[in-house]
CSV table of C-alpha atoms in Angstrom, one decimal:
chain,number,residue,atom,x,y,z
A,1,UNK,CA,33.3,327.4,71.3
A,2,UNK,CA,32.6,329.7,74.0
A,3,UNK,CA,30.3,332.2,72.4
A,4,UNK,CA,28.1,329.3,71.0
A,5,UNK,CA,28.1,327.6,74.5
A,6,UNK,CA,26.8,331.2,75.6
A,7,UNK,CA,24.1,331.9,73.2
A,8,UNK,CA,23.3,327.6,73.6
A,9,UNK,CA,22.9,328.3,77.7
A,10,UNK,CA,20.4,331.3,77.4
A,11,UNK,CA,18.0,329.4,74.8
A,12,UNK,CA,17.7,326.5,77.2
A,13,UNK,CA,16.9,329.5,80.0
A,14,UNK,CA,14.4,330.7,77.1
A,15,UNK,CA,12.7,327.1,76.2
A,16,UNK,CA,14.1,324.6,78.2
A,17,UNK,CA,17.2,322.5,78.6
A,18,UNK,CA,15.2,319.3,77.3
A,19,UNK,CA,14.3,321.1,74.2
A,20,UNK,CA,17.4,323.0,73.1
A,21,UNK,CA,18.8,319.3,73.8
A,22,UNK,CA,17.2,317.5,71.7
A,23,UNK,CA,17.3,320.3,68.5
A,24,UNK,CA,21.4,320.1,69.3
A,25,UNK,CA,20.8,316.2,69.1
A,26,UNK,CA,18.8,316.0,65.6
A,27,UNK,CA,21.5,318.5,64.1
A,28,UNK,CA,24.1,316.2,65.5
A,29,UNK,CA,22.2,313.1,63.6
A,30,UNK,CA,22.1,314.9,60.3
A,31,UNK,CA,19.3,317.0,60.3
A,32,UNK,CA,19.1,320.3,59.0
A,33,UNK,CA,17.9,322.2,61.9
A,34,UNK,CA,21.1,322.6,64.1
A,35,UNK,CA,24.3,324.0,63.1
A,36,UNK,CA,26.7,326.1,64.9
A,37,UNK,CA,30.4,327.6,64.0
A,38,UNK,CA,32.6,329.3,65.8
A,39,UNK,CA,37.1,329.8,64.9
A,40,UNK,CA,36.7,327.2,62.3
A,41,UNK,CA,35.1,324.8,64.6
A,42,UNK,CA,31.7,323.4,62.8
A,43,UNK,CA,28.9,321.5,64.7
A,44,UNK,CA,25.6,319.9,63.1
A,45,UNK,CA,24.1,319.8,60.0
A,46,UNK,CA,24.3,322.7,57.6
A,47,UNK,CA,21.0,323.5,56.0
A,48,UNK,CA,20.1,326.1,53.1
A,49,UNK,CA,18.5,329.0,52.8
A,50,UNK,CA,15.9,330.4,50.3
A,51,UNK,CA,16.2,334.1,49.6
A,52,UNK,CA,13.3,336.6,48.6
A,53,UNK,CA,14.9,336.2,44.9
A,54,UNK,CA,14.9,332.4,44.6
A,55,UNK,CA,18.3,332.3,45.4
A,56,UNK,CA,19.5,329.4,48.3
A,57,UNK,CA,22.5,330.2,50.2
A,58,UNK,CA,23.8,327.7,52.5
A,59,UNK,CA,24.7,328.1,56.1
């Protein structure tokens, strides 16, 4: 998953390693606020989506 491990390495540049770490680490757990794909490869919890028209779409 190189492109994720790209965009992963310049938010921890942004915010901080021990903060991207630990939002990688609660996705990991189950909770919806990490999830990342990349060539079929999924990792973390996929979370859902509200749209403007009440419609949710899932990650």
């Amino acid at each position: 998953m190189p492109g994720v491990t790209a965009f992963i390495d310049s938010m921890r540049a942004a915010f901080g390693k021990e903060v991207i770490d630990s939002i990688i680490r609660r996705g990991m757990r189950g909770e919806p606020v990490f999830f990342a794909k990349e060539n079929g490869i999924e990792v973390g919890t996929r979370f859902c989506v509200k749209r403007g028209d009440d419609e949710q779409v899932d990650s």
